[in-house]
C-alpha cells in the first residue's frame, strides 16, 4: 500500500542519479522559445511553465 505509493513518488527523482551516462544540460534556444510564444499568440489567460527545469519546452 503505502510502500508502493512512496516508491512511485520517489522513483522519478532517484532514477536520474542511477544513469550510466550523464546527460548534459542544454538550455532552450531562442528559436524554440519564439516558436512556443508564436503558438500561443492570440490566446488570453495566464501562462504557467510546468517545465522540469532541464531547459526543454
Short mmCIF file of C-alpha atoms in Angstrom, two decimals:
data_model
loop_
_atom_site.label_atom_id
_atom_site.label_comp_id
_atom_site.label_asym_id
_atom_site.label_seq_id
_atom_site.Cartn_x
_atom_site.Cartn_y
_atom_site.Cartn_z
CA UNK A 1 0.00 0.00 0.00
CA UNK A 2 1.94 2.96 1.29
CA UNK A 3 5.32 1.47 0.32
CA UNK A 4 4.23 1.16 -3.31
CA UNK A 5 2.87 4.71 -3.32
CA UNK A 6 6.09 6.04 -1.80
CA UNK A 7 8.16 4.15 -4.38
CA UNK A 8 6.09 5.53 -7.26
CA UNK A 9 6.61 9.06 -5.97
CA UNK A 10 10.37 8.67 -5.33
CA UNK A 11 11.49 6.75 -8.44
CA UNK A 12 11.36 9.72 -10.89
CA UNK A 13 13.64 11.71 -8.59
CA UNK A 14 16.14 8.92 -7.89
CA UNK A 15 16.41 7.35 -11.36
CA UNK A 16 18.48 10.17 -12.99
CA UNK A 17 21.20 9.59 -10.40
CA UNK A 18 21.42 5.93 -11.45
CA UNK A 19 22.16 6.65 -15.14
CA UNK A 20 25.41 5.26 -16.51
CA UNK A 21 25.78 8.17 -18.92
CA UNK A 22 25.47 11.68 -17.54
CA UNK A 23 23.33 13.84 -19.83
CA UNK A 24 24.48 17.43 -20.38
CA UNK A 25 22.36 20.47 -19.60
CA UNK A 26 21.17 22.04 -22.86
CA UNK A 27 19.01 25.15 -22.45
CA UNK A 28 16.19 26.02 -24.81
CA UNK A 29 17.28 28.10 -27.79
CA UNK A 30 15.83 31.49 -28.60
CA UNK A 31 14.15 29.96 -31.66
CA UNK A 32 12.43 27.31 -29.53
CA UNK A 33 11.11 29.97 -27.16
CA UNK A 34 9.89 32.08 -30.09
CA UNK A 35 8.10 29.05 -31.58
CA UNK A 36 6.26 28.40 -28.32
CA UNK A 37 5.29 32.05 -27.96
CA UNK A 38 4.13 32.15 -31.59
CA UNK A 39 1.93 29.12 -30.96
CA UNK A 40 0.37 30.92 -28.00
CA UNK A 41 -0.17 34.14 -29.95
CA UNK A 42 -3.76 35.37 -29.77
CA UNK A 43 -4.63 33.38 -26.66
CA UNK A 44 -5.62 35.09 -23.46
CA UNK A 45 -5.04 33.97 -19.92
CA UNK A 46 -2.12 33.08 -17.74
CA UNK A 47 0.85 31.05 -18.98
CA UNK A 48 2.33 28.69 -16.42
CA UNK A 49 5.54 26.87 -17.29
CA UNK A 50 5.46 23.44 -15.67
CA UNK A 51 8.87 22.50 -17.01
CA UNK A 52 11.17 20.09 -15.26
CA UNK A 53 13.96 22.64 -15.07
CA UNK A 54 16.12 20.99 -17.70
CA UNK A 55 15.65 23.71 -20.30
CA UNK A 56 13.23 21.91 -22.56
CA UNK A 57 9.99 23.49 -23.70
#
